[in-house]
Amino acid sequence: MELTAYQQEMLDGVWGKGKSMAMQVLVGIGKCFDAPRLVPITRAHVSLSAQEADLWFSGKLLAAGASCAVPPTVNPGYSLDYFGGQISEAAVENMRQVDRTYRQLGARMTYSCTPYLGDNVPKFGEIVAFSETNATIFVNSVLGARTNRESAASALCAAVTGFTPEYGMLLEKNRFATVAVEVQATLRSDFDYAVLGLMGKKIGKGVPAFLGLPRDISTEALIALGTQLNVSGSFDLFHIPGVTAEVRDMQDAFGGREPQRRVVITDEDLAKALEAFSPSPSGSIEYCILGCPHYTFSQLEEVAGLLAQKASRIPIYILTSSTVKARARECGLEQHLLERGAQLIPDTCVDEACCWGYLAGRPGVTDSPKGAYYMETSGIQLAVRDRSTCIRWAQNGRVC
Ligand code: F3S
């Protein structure tokens, strides 16, 4: 790999041990992918997880004197304001340590998994280093920025050095669609797009271009589609001609080439995919978790509308960013939700066993296949249904 004089100096430790460590990681990744060089980034997002490996790696960089050349935004961990009194002292100290470490590295402590909605919004064509499965695919596809599917560690190393290896999604030639996905199903809500995202196995490897979808797809639906594509497969990028940033039509999407594969998705496929992922439950429901990825303001408004006539009988936990929670508080929406049984939890991820472990073995419901997938690793079994069904079950405290 060819390095500039400055990059070579960083690798050799002239600019400190921390930058040298980060460079070693990036050069190693670059060699694995045959990247010819490192290119500058202008933004980064680190999928901080507040878990052991995350703190080990970020702490090692900090101890070696690293600081971020490009201050990254960070993913949620868990809110000590909300969970502080309910979790162990060790878990409290862990989150404090994570916060201190990333702060000292120079990160922007946004604690949101949807940074592209306000805190950190890449422009078309901008080269960035984003980790977090829903964020990577959104900025690549919907915004037309360029990032590989970074890990928390590689995104942090890119933030420390200001560079990333040039390969994969950074190269024009890899960004054309290879699979034509003809959607014959009718999609009505963002949840339907999430279920479409569960078709990863049927779509197979490559860059899908979805054909037959309407032009007026909501931001939330695009988030849901990308997020769940990464639950059912490992997708860096998707195209929807006339909707996502890079493609106006089939010609743009496939670069004039024939699709390698054609796939048709019907209503029956979606119904089967949902039933396979989350078979119809019965009986009581004790809680509802929404907001994986973090809910937008519009999604909060929708929940408030669904709860307007009847409050929930069980707790509804809604994960969102501090920014959205503050807006909801200012305009009275948070209070409205609270009075109907829904609490807004900021800065928190579903994948934090120390916070959610007490729900193991108790029946709950969510509108997020990704959330259910992660929570299952902590022994928490969630039924997955669309938002209005989640709220209806919550209002009745049972499947109905
Ligand atoms: Fe966000 Fe955690 Fe879900 S980072 S997307 S709430 S798994």
Short mmCIF file of C-alpha atoms and ligand atoms in Angstrom, two decimals:
data_model
loop_
_atom_site.label_atom_id
_atom_site.label_comp_id
_atom_site.label_asym_id
_atom_site.label_seq_id
_atom_site.Cartn_x
_atom_site.Cartn_y
_atom_site.Cartn_z
CA MET A 1 0.00 0.00 0.00
CA GLU A 2 1.32 3.41 -0.93
CA LEU A 3 1.37 5.88 1.98
CA THR A 4 1.93 9.63 1.93
CA ALA A 5 4.84 11.00 3.95
CA TYR A 6 2.44 12.07 6.73
CA GLN A 7 0.71 8.67 6.81
CA GLN A 8 4.09 6.91 6.97
CA GLU A 9 5.14 9.19 9.84
CA MET A 10 1.94 8.33 11.72
CA LEU A 11 2.58 4.63 11.14
CA ASP A 12 6.19 5.02 12.34
CA GLY A 13 5.09 6.70 15.56
CA VAL A 14 6.37 10.22 14.79
CA TRP A 15 2.94 11.56 15.77
CA GLY A 16 2.61 9.38 18.85
CA LYS A 17 1.90 5.78 19.77
CA GLY A 18 -1.89 6.20 19.58
CA LYS A 19 -1.89 7.36 15.96
CA SER A 20 0.60 4.63 15.12
CA MET A 21 -1.72 1.95 16.57
CA ALA A 22 -4.66 3.29 14.60
CA MET A 23 -2.56 3.37 11.42
CA GLN A 24 -1.47 -0.24 11.94
CA VAL A 25 -5.14 -1.31 12.06
CA LEU A 26 -6.04 0.67 8.93
CA VAL A 27 -3.01 -0.51 6.95
CA GLY A 28 -3.81 -4.09 7.98
CA ILE A 29 -7.40 -3.74 6.75
CA GLY A 30 -6.22 -2.05 3.57
CA LYS A 31 -3.82 -4.92 2.82
CA CYS A 32 -6.60 -7.49 3.36
CA PHE A 33 -8.76 -5.74 0.77
CA ASP A 34 -5.94 -4.82 -1.65
CA ALA A 35 -6.51 -1.11 -1.11
CA PRO A 36 -3.84 0.85 -3.00
CA ARG A 37 -3.87 3.79 -0.55
CA LEU A 38 -5.54 5.57 2.33
CA VAL A 39 -7.88 8.45 1.53
CA PRO A 40 -9.01 11.33 3.78
CA ILE A 41 -12.37 11.19 5.56
CA THR A 42 -14.43 14.19 6.58
CA ARG A 43 -16.79 12.45 9.03
CA ALA A 44 -16.96 9.37 11.20
CA HIS A 45 -19.54 7.58 13.31
CA VAL A 46 -18.44 4.98 15.86
CA SER A 47 -20.82 2.23 16.95
CA LEU A 48 -19.80 2.49 20.58
CA SER A 49 -21.45 -0.40 22.38
CA ALA A 50 -20.34 0.15 25.99
CA GLN A 51 -19.42 -3.52 26.05
CA GLU A 52 -16.15 -5.09 27.12
CA ALA A 53 -14.31 -5.24 23.79
CA ASP A 54 -15.38 -1.70 22.91
CA LEU A 55 -14.01 -0.26 26.13
CA TRP A 56 -10.85 -2.38 25.88
CA PHE A 57 -10.03 -1.07 22.40
CA SER A 58 -10.94 2.59 22.93
CA GLY A 59 -9.12 2.55 26.29
CA LYS A 60 -6.00 1.10 24.64
CA LEU A 61 -5.97 3.88 22.05
CA LEU A 62 -6.49 6.53 24.73
CA ALA A 63 -3.73 5.10 26.95
CA ALA A 64 -1.43 5.30 23.92
CA GLY A 65 -2.20 9.02 23.64
CA ALA A 66 -4.59 8.94 20.67
CA SER A 67 -7.05 11.72 19.94
CA CYS A 68 -9.46 12.13 17.06
CA ALA A 69 -8.42 14.14 14.01
CA VAL A 70 -12.07 13.93 12.86
CA PRO A 71 -14.39 14.00 15.92
CA PRO A 72 -16.87 11.15 15.42
CA THR A 73 -20.44 10.91 16.66
CA VAL A 74 -21.20 7.78 18.70
CA ASN A 75 -23.88 5.11 19.04
CA PRO A 76 -26.05 4.74 22.14
CA GLY A 77 -24.86 2.93 25.23
CA TYR A 78 -27.29 3.27 28.16
CA SER A 79 -28.65 6.33 29.91
CA LEU A 80 -27.52 6.58 33.52
CA ASP A 81 -30.21 9.20 34.14
CA TYR A 82 -32.81 6.56 33.31
CA PHE A 83 -31.18 3.27 34.37
CA GLY A 84 -28.72 4.51 37.01
CA GLY A 85 -30.87 3.44 39.97
CA GLN A 86 -31.82 0.03 38.53
CA ILE A 87 -28.50 -1.47 37.44
CA SER A 88 -25.42 -2.69 39.31
CA GLU A 89 -22.71 -0.29 40.50
CA ALA A 90 -20.33 -2.06 38.11
CA ALA A 91 -22.63 -1.33 35.15
CA VAL A 92 -22.91 2.32 36.23
CA GLU A 93 -19.13 2.62 36.47
CA ASN A 94 -18.70 0.88 33.11
CA MET A 95 -20.89 3.45 31.33
CA ARG A 96 -19.11 6.31 33.10
CA GLN A 97 -15.79 4.88 31.97
CA VAL A 98 -17.01 4.53 28.38
CA ASP A 99 -18.19 8.14 28.43
CA ARG A 100 -14.88 9.41 29.87
CA THR A 101 -12.81 7.41 27.40
CA TYR A 102 -14.62 8.54 24.25
CA ARG A 103 -14.87 12.12 25.50
CA GLN A 104 -11.10 12.20 26.08
CA LEU A 105 -10.51 10.75 22.64
CA GLY A 106 -12.42 13.76 21.31
CA ALA A 107 -15.67 12.08 20.23
CA ARG A 108 -18.98 13.96 20.09
CA MET A 109 -21.13 12.19 22.69
CA THR A 110 -24.36 12.11 20.70
CA TYR A 111 -25.35 8.55 21.75
CA SER A 112 -27.67 8.07 18.80
CA CYS A 113 -27.80 5.35 16.15
CA THR A 114 -29.42 7.70 13.62
CA PRO A 115 -26.72 10.40 13.39
CA TYR A 116 -27.56 11.00 9.72
CA LEU A 117 -30.84 12.66 10.77
CA GLY A 118 -29.15 15.67 12.35
CA ASP A 119 -25.95 15.24 14.33
CA ASN A 120 -23.71 14.02 11.53
CA VAL A 121 -25.14 14.25 8.01
CA PRO A 122 -22.80 13.34 5.13
CA LYS A 123 -23.26 15.00 1.78
CA PHE A 124 -23.54 13.28 -1.61
CA GLY A 125 -20.19 11.75 -2.61
CA GLU A 126 -18.50 12.57 0.72
CA ILE A 127 -16.03 9.91 1.90
CA VAL A 128 -16.75 8.98 5.51
CA ALA A 129 -16.09 6.15 7.96
CA PHE A 130 -19.39 5.06 9.47
CA SER A 131 -20.05 1.99 11.59
CA GLU A 132 -23.52 0.89 12.83
CA THR A 133 -25.44 -1.29 10.44
CA ASN A 134 -28.44 1.00 9.96
CA ALA A 135 -26.28 4.12 9.58
CA THR A 136 -23.80 2.71 7.06
CA ILE A 137 -26.42 1.56 4.59
CA PHE A 138 -28.51 4.75 5.01
CA VAL A 139 -25.66 7.16 4.28
CA ASN A 140 -24.47 5.05 1.34
CA SER A 141 -27.88 4.51 -0.22
CA VAL A 142 -30.18 7.37 0.73
CA LEU A 143 -27.60 10.17 0.97
CA GLY A 144 -25.13 8.89 -1.63
CA ALA A 145 -22.11 9.30 0.66
CA ARG A 146 -19.35 6.67 0.54
CA THR A 147 -18.43 4.42 3.41
CA ASN A 148 -17.52 0.80 3.94
CA ARG A 149 -19.32 -1.17 6.64
CA GLU A 150 -16.85 -0.17 9.32
CA SER A 151 -16.59 -1.82 12.70
CA ALA A 152 -16.52 0.37 15.82
CA ALA A 153 -12.74 -0.17 15.95
CA SER A 154 -11.99 0.64 12.30
CA ALA A 155 -14.25 3.72 12.35
CA LEU A 156 -12.48 4.92 15.50
CA CYS A 157 -9.07 4.38 13.88
CA ALA A 158 -10.24 6.36 10.85
CA ALA A 159 -11.41 9.15 13.18
CA VAL A 160 -8.04 9.15 15.00
CA THR A 161 -5.97 9.35 11.80
CA GLY A 162 -8.41 11.12 9.46
CA PHE A 163 -7.95 8.39 6.82
CA THR A 164 -9.54 5.15 5.62
CA PRO A 165 -8.39 2.47 3.15
CA GLU A 166 -9.75 2.98 -0.35
CA TYR A 167 -11.66 -0.15 -1.35
CA GLY A 168 -15.20 -1.55 -1.58
CA MET A 169 -17.96 1.02 -1.40
CA LEU A 170 -15.54 3.90 -1.84
CA LEU A 171 -15.05 2.88 -5.46
CA GLU A 172 -17.54 3.82 -8.16
CA LYS A 173 -17.30 0.42 -9.87
CA ASN A 174 -18.64 -1.41 -6.78
CA ARG A 175 -21.66 0.83 -6.34
CA PHE A 176 -23.74 -0.35 -9.29
CA ALA A 177 -26.74 -2.59 -8.65
CA THR A 178 -26.28 -6.28 -9.41
CA VAL A 179 -29.66 -7.72 -8.34
CA ALA A 180 -33.01 -6.52 -9.71
CA VAL A 181 -35.65 -6.92 -6.99
CA GLU A 182 -39.12 -6.50 -8.41
CA VAL A 183 -41.48 -5.71 -5.55
CA GLN A 184 -45.00 -6.85 -6.38
CA ALA A 185 -46.09 -6.62 -2.74
CA THR A 186 -48.09 -3.66 -1.45
CA LEU A 187 -46.16 -1.73 1.19
CA ARG A 188 -48.26 0.53 3.41
CA SER A 189 -46.12 1.39 6.44
CA ASP A 190 -42.47 1.67 7.45
CA PHE A 191 -42.92 -1.73 9.10
CA ASP A 192 -43.75 -3.25 5.70
CA TYR A 193 -40.39 -1.94 4.47
CA ALA A 194 -38.75 -3.56 7.48
CA VAL A 195 -40.31 -6.89 6.46
CA LEU A 196 -39.09 -6.32 2.89
CA GLY A 197 -35.63 -5.94 4.45
CA LEU A 198 -36.03 -9.42 5.93
CA MET A 199 -35.83 -10.86 2.40
CA GLY A 200 -32.01 -10.72 2.41
CA LYS A 201 -31.58 -14.45 1.83
CA LYS A 202 -33.90 -14.46 -1.16
CA ILE A 203 -32.18 -11.36 -2.59
CA GLY A 204 -28.75 -12.97 -2.12
CA LYS A 205 -25.34 -11.33 -2.29
CA GLY A 206 -24.81 -8.08 -4.15
CA VAL A 207 -26.26 -4.60 -4.45
CA PRO A 208 -30.05 -4.74 -4.82
CA ALA A 209 -32.08 -2.27 -6.85
CA PHE A 210 -35.72 -2.31 -5.75
CA LEU A 211 -38.14 -1.79 -8.62
CA GLY A 212 -41.88 -1.19 -8.45
CA LEU A 213 -41.84 0.86 -5.25
CA PRO A 214 -43.61 4.20 -4.95
CA ARG A 215 -41.62 7.47 -5.16
CA ASP A 216 -42.93 8.98 -1.92
CA ILE A 217 -41.24 6.61 0.54
CA SER A 218 -40.82 8.08 4.01
CA THR A 219 -37.42 8.53 5.63
CA GLU A 220 -38.54 6.10 8.35
CA ALA A 221 -39.39 3.45 5.74
CA LEU A 222 -35.95 3.84 4.13
CA ILE A 223 -34.32 3.50 7.56
CA ALA A 224 -36.38 0.37 8.25
CA LEU A 225 -35.52 -1.23 4.90
CA GLY A 226 -31.77 -0.67 5.28
CA THR A 227 -31.72 -1.76 8.91
CA GLN A 228 -33.44 -5.06 8.31
CA LEU A 229 -31.45 -5.81 5.16
CA ASN A 230 -28.52 -5.92 7.54
CA VAL A 231 -30.36 -8.29 9.88
CA SER A 232 -31.15 -10.76 7.11
CA GLY A 233 -27.93 -10.24 5.14
CA SER A 234 -24.85 -8.02 4.99
CA PHE A 235 -25.73 -5.23 2.61
CA ASP A 236 -23.65 -2.07 2.18
CA LEU A 237 -25.92 -0.33 -0.29
CA PHE A 238 -29.30 -0.51 -2.02
CA HIS A 239 -30.84 1.56 -4.77
CA ILE A 240 -34.41 2.62 -5.47
CA PRO A 241 -34.47 4.43 -8.82
CA GLY A 242 -35.94 7.91 -8.43
CA VAL A 243 -35.73 7.76 -4.63
CA THR A 244 -32.19 7.06 -3.38
CA ALA A 245 -29.42 9.50 -4.13
CA GLU A 246 -27.37 7.94 -6.90
CA VAL A 247 -29.88 6.53 -9.34
CA ARG A 248 -32.66 8.10 -11.39
CA ASP A 249 -33.47 4.99 -13.42
CA MET A 250 -32.46 1.41 -14.25
CA GLN A 251 -29.65 2.63 -16.51
CA ASP A 252 -28.06 4.55 -13.60
CA ALA A 253 -28.64 1.72 -11.18
CA PHE A 254 -27.05 -1.06 -13.25
CA GLY A 255 -24.56 1.12 -15.15
CA GLY A 256 -25.93 -0.15 -18.45
CA ARG A 257 -25.27 -3.82 -17.55
CA GLU A 258 -27.78 -6.63 -17.20
CA PRO A 259 -28.69 -7.63 -13.62
CA GLN A 260 -26.85 -10.75 -12.45
CA ARG A 261 -30.09 -11.94 -10.87
CA ARG A 262 -33.78 -11.09 -10.88
CA VAL A 263 -35.91 -11.65 -7.80
CA VAL A 264 -39.66 -11.12 -7.36
CA ILE A 265 -41.13 -10.32 -3.94
CA THR A 266 -44.85 -10.81 -3.39
CA ASP A 267 -47.27 -10.16 -0.52
CA GLU A 268 -47.10 -13.88 0.22
CA ASP A 269 -43.29 -13.73 0.52
CA LEU A 270 -43.56 -10.91 3.09
CA ALA A 271 -46.27 -12.66 5.11
CA LYS A 272 -44.17 -15.86 5.17
CA ALA A 273 -40.98 -13.96 6.12
CA LEU A 274 -42.70 -12.29 9.08
CA GLU A 275 -44.31 -15.53 10.25
CA ALA A 276 -40.94 -17.32 10.02
CA PHE A 277 -39.17 -14.55 11.91
CA SER A 278 -41.86 -14.11 14.52
CA PRO A 279 -44.60 -16.78 14.65
CA SER A 280 -48.00 -15.55 15.84
CA PRO A 281 -47.97 -15.49 19.65
CA SER A 282 -50.93 -15.73 22.01
CA GLY A 283 -51.71 -14.79 25.59
CA SER A 284 -50.53 -11.87 27.65
CA ILE A 285 -48.01 -9.17 26.72
CA GLU A 286 -46.13 -7.48 29.56
CA TYR A 287 -44.20 -4.69 27.79
CA CYS A 288 -43.55 -3.09 24.43
CA ILE A 289 -40.18 -1.82 23.15
CA LEU A 290 -40.00 0.62 20.23
CA GLY A 291 -37.12 2.60 18.78
CA CYS A 292 -34.51 0.29 17.29
CA PRO A 293 -33.21 2.26 15.42
CA HIS A 294 -34.01 5.30 17.55
CA TYR A 295 -37.46 6.68 16.88
CA THR A 296 -37.87 9.91 14.94
CA PHE A 297 -40.17 12.72 16.07
CA SER A 298 -42.77 11.65 13.47
CA GLN A 299 -42.80 8.12 14.87
CA LEU A 300 -43.40 9.51 18.37
CA GLU A 301 -46.31 11.53 17.01
CA GLU A 302 -47.72 8.40 15.41
CA VAL A 303 -47.54 6.51 18.72
CA ALA A 304 -49.23 9.44 20.47
CA GLY A 305 -52.01 9.32 17.88
CA LEU A 306 -52.50 5.58 18.40
CA LEU A 307 -52.67 6.07 22.18
CA ALA A 308 -54.97 9.10 22.01
CA GLN A 309 -58.21 7.24 22.73
CA LYS A 310 -56.90 4.61 25.11
CA ALA A 311 -53.82 4.47 27.33
CA SER A 312 -51.52 1.44 27.47
CA ARG A 313 -52.05 -1.15 30.21
CA ILE A 314 -48.38 -2.14 30.11
CA PRO A 315 -45.14 -0.10 29.93
CA ILE A 316 -44.14 1.07 26.47
CA TYR A 317 -40.41 1.87 26.29
CA ILE A 318 -39.45 4.10 23.37
CA LEU A 319 -35.76 4.57 22.58
CA THR A 320 -34.80 7.83 20.93
CA SER A 321 -32.02 10.41 20.79
CA SER A 322 -31.64 13.15 23.41
CA THR A 323 -32.32 15.68 20.68
CA VAL A 324 -35.68 14.18 19.75
CA LYS A 325 -36.60 13.65 23.41
CA ALA A 326 -35.83 17.32 24.15
CA ARG A 327 -38.06 18.42 21.27
CA ALA A 328 -40.83 16.13 22.48
CA ARG A 329 -40.52 17.56 25.97
CA GLU A 330 -40.60 21.17 24.78
CA CYS A 331 -43.82 20.73 22.84
CA GLY A 332 -45.64 18.61 25.43
CA LEU A 333 -45.49 15.40 23.41
CA GLU A 334 -43.39 13.57 26.02
CA GLN A 335 -45.91 14.37 28.76
CA HIS A 336 -48.77 13.26 26.52
CA LEU A 337 -47.02 9.93 25.89
CA LEU A 338 -46.13 9.49 29.54
CA GLU A 339 -49.76 9.95 30.62
CA ARG A 340 -50.70 7.14 28.23
CA GLY A 341 -48.04 4.71 29.42
CA ALA A 342 -45.13 5.40 27.04
CA GLN A 343 -41.73 6.47 28.37
CA LEU A 344 -39.00 8.05 26.24
CA ILE A 345 -35.56 6.62 27.00
CA PRO A 346 -32.66 8.59 25.52
CA ASP A 347 -29.14 7.50 24.54
CA THR A 348 -29.85 3.78 24.98
CA CYS A 349 -29.54 0.66 22.83
CA VAL A 350 -31.65 -2.50 23.08
CA ASP A 351 -28.43 -4.54 23.08
CA GLU A 352 -27.47 -3.79 26.68
CA ALA A 353 -28.09 -6.86 28.83
CA CYS A 354 -27.37 -4.98 32.08
CA CYS A 355 -30.43 -2.78 31.43
CA TRP A 356 -32.89 -5.15 29.85
CA GLY A 357 -31.92 -8.54 31.30
CA TYR A 358 -34.79 -8.39 33.82
CA LEU A 359 -37.23 -8.82 30.92
CA ALA A 360 -35.91 -12.31 30.07
CA GLY A 361 -38.64 -14.91 30.04
CA ARG A 362 -41.43 -12.31 29.98
CA PRO A 363 -43.56 -11.88 26.84
CA GLY A 364 -43.16 -8.57 25.02
CA VAL A 365 -43.64 -7.03 21.60
CA THR A 366 -41.63 -4.74 19.33
CA ASP A 367 -41.90 -3.32 15.83
CA SER A 368 -38.19 -3.95 15.17
CA PRO A 369 -36.89 -7.26 13.81
CA LYS A 370 -33.37 -5.99 14.58
CA GLY A 371 -34.36 -5.23 18.17
CA ALA A 372 -35.87 -8.70 18.60
CA TYR A 373 -32.78 -10.31 17.07
CA TYR A 374 -30.43 -8.55 19.49
CA MET A 375 -32.59 -8.96 22.57
CA GLU A 376 -32.88 -12.68 21.96
CA THR A 377 -29.14 -12.89 22.68
CA SER A 378 -30.01 -11.76 26.23
CA GLY A 379 -32.77 -14.39 26.50
CA ILE A 380 -35.54 -11.86 25.79
CA GLN A 381 -38.17 -13.17 23.40
CA LEU A 382 -40.12 -10.48 21.59
CA ALA A 383 -42.97 -10.87 19.15
CA VAL A 384 -42.51 -8.59 16.12
CA ARG A 385 -45.49 -6.76 14.68
CA ASP A 386 -46.26 -3.38 13.08
CA ARG A 387 -46.56 -0.30 15.26
CA SER A 388 -50.34 -0.15 15.42
CA THR A 389 -50.55 -3.84 16.39
CA CYS A 390 -47.89 -3.29 19.09
CA ILE A 391 -49.93 -0.43 20.53
CA ARG A 392 -53.22 -2.34 20.31
CA TRP A 393 -51.71 -5.28 22.19
CA ALA A 394 -50.22 -2.84 24.73
CA GLN A 395 -53.62 -1.20 25.23
CA ASN A 396 -55.13 -4.60 25.98
CA GLY A 397 -52.15 -6.19 27.71
CA ARG A 398 -52.51 -9.23 25.48
CA VAL A 399 -52.44 -10.45 21.90
CA CYS A 400 -55.73 -9.46 20.28
FE1 F3S B 1 -29.79 1.43 17.60
FE2 F3S B 1 -29.04 -0.45 19.27
FE3 F3S B 1 -30.99 -0.91 17.60
S1 F3S B 1 -27.71 0.92 18.17
S2 F3S B 1 -30.35 0.26 15.82
S3 F3S B 1 -31.02 0.60 19.28
S4 F3S B 1 -29.41 -2.38 18.19
#
